[in-house]
Amino acid sequence: MKEQKPDVSSSQEAPQDLGSQETPLKRTDGKIQVTIAFHDQKTKLLMNPTTQFSKVFAKFYAATNAQAGTYKFIYNGIRIEPTSKPLDFDMGDEDDPEIMAVLGQVGGSV
């Protein structure tokens, strides 16, 4: 039996430069649309609810030419780990879940 790989795909309507997008994407084949907001830009991606976010994060880093691990991803005040899935956060219930990408900061003491 052939193993089926999870599908993480950008919509054909999504901008290549991750700029702001006015046209909403549509859900198809059980996929959900997630929006990643960073700085003053947003990008929309379609993904399966059972796909790990590590694939989406890798696609985000490639599109922004940022080094992996540079950003931390937050959803409703909770950090999203790369091994998490949209189902872990009930994202399928929302129309357009928005994930914030913030620059990671290493803490320390004085």
PDB file of C-alpha atoms in Angstrom:
ATOM      1  CA  MET A   1       0.000   0.000   0.000  1.00  0.00           C
ATOM      2  CA  LYS A   2       1.437   3.340  -1.023  1.00  0.00           C
ATOM      3  CA  GLU A   3       1.849   5.862   1.777  1.00  0.00           C
ATOM      4  CA  GLN A   4      -0.060   9.055   1.132  1.00  0.00           C
ATOM      5  CA  LYS A   5       1.760  12.273   1.932  1.00  0.00           C
ATOM      6  CA  PRO A   6      -0.184  15.128   3.544  1.00  0.00           C
ATOM      7  CA  ASP A   7      -0.967  17.976   1.203  1.00  0.00           C
ATOM      8  CA  VAL A   8       0.142  21.464   2.159  1.00  0.00           C
ATOM      9  CA  SER A   9      -0.365  23.786  -0.736  1.00  0.00           C
ATOM     10  CA  SER A  10      -0.522  27.486  -1.299  1.00  0.00           C
ATOM     11  CA  SER A  11      -3.566  28.625  -3.115  1.00  0.00           C
ATOM     12  CA  GLN A  12      -3.012  29.637  -6.706  1.00  0.00           C
ATOM     13  CA  GLU A  13      -4.612  32.939  -5.751  1.00  0.00           C
ATOM     14  CA  ALA A  14      -2.096  33.583  -2.932  1.00  0.00           C
ATOM     15  CA  PRO A  15       0.474  36.263  -3.710  1.00  0.00           C
ATOM     16  CA  GLN A  16       3.996  35.062  -4.381  1.00  0.00           C
ATOM     17  CA  ASP A  17       5.576  37.837  -2.318  1.00  0.00           C
ATOM     18  CA  LEU A  18       3.353  37.156   0.718  1.00  0.00           C
ATOM     19  CA  GLY A  19       1.753  40.575   0.385  1.00  0.00           C
ATOM     20  CA  SER A  20      -1.736  41.487   1.485  1.00  0.00           C
ATOM     21  CA  GLN A  21      -4.522  39.601  -0.235  1.00  0.00           C
ATOM     22  CA  GLU A  22      -8.058  40.863  -0.743  1.00  0.00           C
ATOM     23  CA  THR A  23      -9.695  37.817  -2.346  1.00  0.00           C
ATOM     24  CA  PRO A  24     -10.593  35.150   0.211  1.00  0.00           C
ATOM     25  CA  LEU A  25      -9.644  31.564  -0.533  1.00  0.00           C
ATOM     26  CA  LYS A  26     -12.259  28.842  -0.505  1.00  0.00           C
ATOM     27  CA  ARG A  27     -12.231  25.606   1.448  1.00  0.00           C
ATOM     28  CA  THR A  28     -11.934  22.576  -0.752  1.00  0.00           C
ATOM     29  CA  ASP A  29     -11.693  18.864  -0.096  1.00  0.00           C
ATOM     30  CA  GLY A  30     -11.661  19.242   3.694  1.00  0.00           C
ATOM     31  CA  LYS A  31      -8.729  21.667   3.662  1.00  0.00           C
ATOM     32  CA  ILE A  32      -8.764  24.759   5.808  1.00  0.00           C
ATOM     33  CA  GLN A  33      -7.364  28.168   5.052  1.00  0.00           C
ATOM     34  CA  VAL A  34      -5.000  29.667   7.601  1.00  0.00           C
ATOM     35  CA  THR A  35      -3.667  33.208   7.522  1.00  0.00           C
ATOM     36  CA  ILE A  36      -0.163  33.968   8.746  1.00  0.00           C
ATOM     37  CA  ALA A  37       0.214  37.620   9.757  1.00  0.00           C
ATOM     38  CA  PHE A  38       3.681  39.126  10.098  1.00  0.00           C
ATOM     39  CA  HIS A  39       4.820  42.737  10.202  1.00  0.00           C
ATOM     40  CA  ASP A  40       2.215  44.505   8.054  1.00  0.00           C
ATOM     41  CA  GLN A  41       1.656  41.597   5.674  1.00  0.00           C
ATOM     42  CA  LYS A  42      -0.549  38.535   5.559  1.00  0.00           C
ATOM     43  CA  THR A  43      -0.399  35.322   3.599  1.00  0.00           C
ATOM     44  CA  LYS A  44      -3.089  32.705   3.221  1.00  0.00           C
ATOM     45  CA  LEU A  45      -2.365  28.997   2.889  1.00  0.00           C
ATOM     46  CA  LEU A  46      -4.553  25.951   2.420  1.00  0.00           C
ATOM     47  CA  MET A  47      -3.715  22.901   4.486  1.00  0.00           C
ATOM     48  CA  ASN A  48      -5.186  19.648   5.692  1.00  0.00           C
ATOM     49  CA  PRO A  49      -6.388  19.722   9.313  1.00  0.00           C
ATOM     50  CA  THR A  50      -4.170  16.713  10.094  1.00  0.00           C
ATOM     51  CA  THR A  51      -0.938  18.129   8.614  1.00  0.00           C
ATOM     52  CA  GLN A  52       1.778  19.218  11.032  1.00  0.00           C
ATOM     53  CA  PHE A  53       2.561  22.925  11.068  1.00  0.00           C
ATOM     54  CA  SER A  54       6.244  22.195  10.418  1.00  0.00           C
ATOM     55  CA  LYS A  55       5.439  21.938   6.704  1.00  0.00           C
ATOM     56  CA  VAL A  56       3.604  25.277   6.722  1.00  0.00           C
ATOM     57  CA  PHE A  57       6.404  26.927   8.700  1.00  0.00           C
ATOM     58  CA  ALA A  58       9.006  25.641   6.222  1.00  0.00           C
ATOM     59  CA  LYS A  59       6.984  27.065   3.343  1.00  0.00           C
ATOM     60  CA  PHE A  60       6.671  30.392   5.199  1.00  0.00           C
ATOM     61  CA  TYR A  61      10.435  30.586   5.851  1.00  0.00           C
ATOM     62  CA  ALA A  62      11.207  29.778   2.220  1.00  0.00           C
ATOM     63  CA  ALA A  63       8.815  32.448   0.963  1.00  0.00           C
ATOM     64  CA  THR A  64      10.168  35.130   3.312  1.00  0.00           C
ATOM     65  CA  ASN A  65      13.840  34.133   2.939  1.00  0.00           C
ATOM     66  CA  ALA A  66      14.074  33.949   6.731  1.00  0.00           C
ATOM     67  CA  GLN A  67      16.189  31.457   8.627  1.00  0.00           C
ATOM     68  CA  ALA A  68      14.195  28.599  10.158  1.00  0.00           C
ATOM     69  CA  GLY A  69      13.468  29.299  13.819  1.00  0.00           C
ATOM     70  CA  THR A  70      13.537  33.076  13.386  1.00  0.00           C
ATOM     71  CA  TYR A  71       9.812  33.436  14.025  1.00  0.00           C
ATOM     72  CA  LYS A  72       7.550  32.042  16.722  1.00  0.00           C
ATOM     73  CA  PHE A  73       3.971  31.358  15.716  1.00  0.00           C
ATOM     74  CA  ILE A  74       1.081  32.330  18.005  1.00  0.00           C
ATOM     75  CA  TYR A  75      -2.607  31.430  17.729  1.00  0.00           C
ATOM     76  CA  ASN A  76      -5.095  32.881  20.249  1.00  0.00           C
ATOM     77  CA  GLY A  77      -2.239  33.596  22.669  1.00  0.00           C
ATOM     78  CA  ILE A  78      -0.853  30.052  22.488  1.00  0.00           C
ATOM     79  CA  ARG A  79       2.456  29.212  20.823  1.00  0.00           C
ATOM     80  CA  ILE A  80       2.153  26.721  17.973  1.00  0.00           C
ATOM     81  CA  GLU A  81       4.786  23.996  18.033  1.00  0.00           C
ATOM     82  CA  PRO A  82       5.965  22.544  14.693  1.00  0.00           C
ATOM     83  CA  THR A  83       4.496  19.145  15.600  1.00  0.00           C
ATOM     84  CA  SER A  84       1.045  20.644  16.284  1.00  0.00           C
ATOM     85  CA  LYS A  85      -1.832  20.300  13.846  1.00  0.00           C
ATOM     86  CA  PRO A  86      -4.811  22.586  13.120  1.00  0.00           C
ATOM     87  CA  LEU A  87      -7.103  20.038  14.780  1.00  0.00           C
ATOM     88  CA  ASP A  88      -5.185  20.552  18.047  1.00  0.00           C
ATOM     89  CA  PHE A  89      -6.493  24.132  18.093  1.00  0.00           C
ATOM     90  CA  ASP A  90      -9.968  23.502  16.602  1.00  0.00           C
ATOM     91  CA  MET A  91      -9.026  25.702  13.643  1.00  0.00           C
ATOM     92  CA  GLY A  92     -11.440  23.894  11.357  1.00  0.00           C
ATOM     93  CA  ASP A  93     -14.318  25.507  13.247  1.00  0.00           C
ATOM     94  CA  GLU A  94     -13.284  29.061  12.329  1.00  0.00           C
ATOM     95  CA  ASP A  95     -13.811  30.711   8.967  1.00  0.00           C
ATOM     96  CA  ASP A  96     -10.304  32.170   8.723  1.00  0.00           C
ATOM     97  CA  PRO A  97      -7.949  31.349  11.611  1.00  0.00           C
ATOM     98  CA  GLU A  98      -5.112  33.873  11.870  1.00  0.00           C
ATOM     99  CA  ILE A  99      -1.666  32.906  13.119  1.00  0.00           C
ATOM    100  CA  MET A 100       0.737  35.650  14.179  1.00  0.00           C
ATOM    101  CA  ALA A 101       4.408  35.268  13.277  1.00  0.00           C
ATOM    102  CA  VAL A 102       6.555  37.194  15.746  1.00  0.00           C
ATOM    103  CA  LEU A 103      10.331  37.445  15.901  1.00  0.00           C
ATOM    104  CA  GLY A 104      11.740  35.026  18.443  1.00  0.00           C
ATOM    105  CA  GLN A 105      13.623  36.565  21.320  1.00  0.00           C
ATOM    106  CA  VAL A 106      16.100  34.807  23.546  1.00  0.00           C
ATOM    107  CA  GLY A 107      15.642  35.776  27.173  1.00  0.00           C
ATOM    108  CA  GLY A 108      18.334  36.195  29.743  1.00  0.00           C
ATOM    109  CA  SER A 109      19.180  37.699  33.057  1.00  0.00           C
ATOM    110  CA  VAL A 110      21.033  40.822  34.018  1.00  0.00           C
TER     111      VAL A 110
END
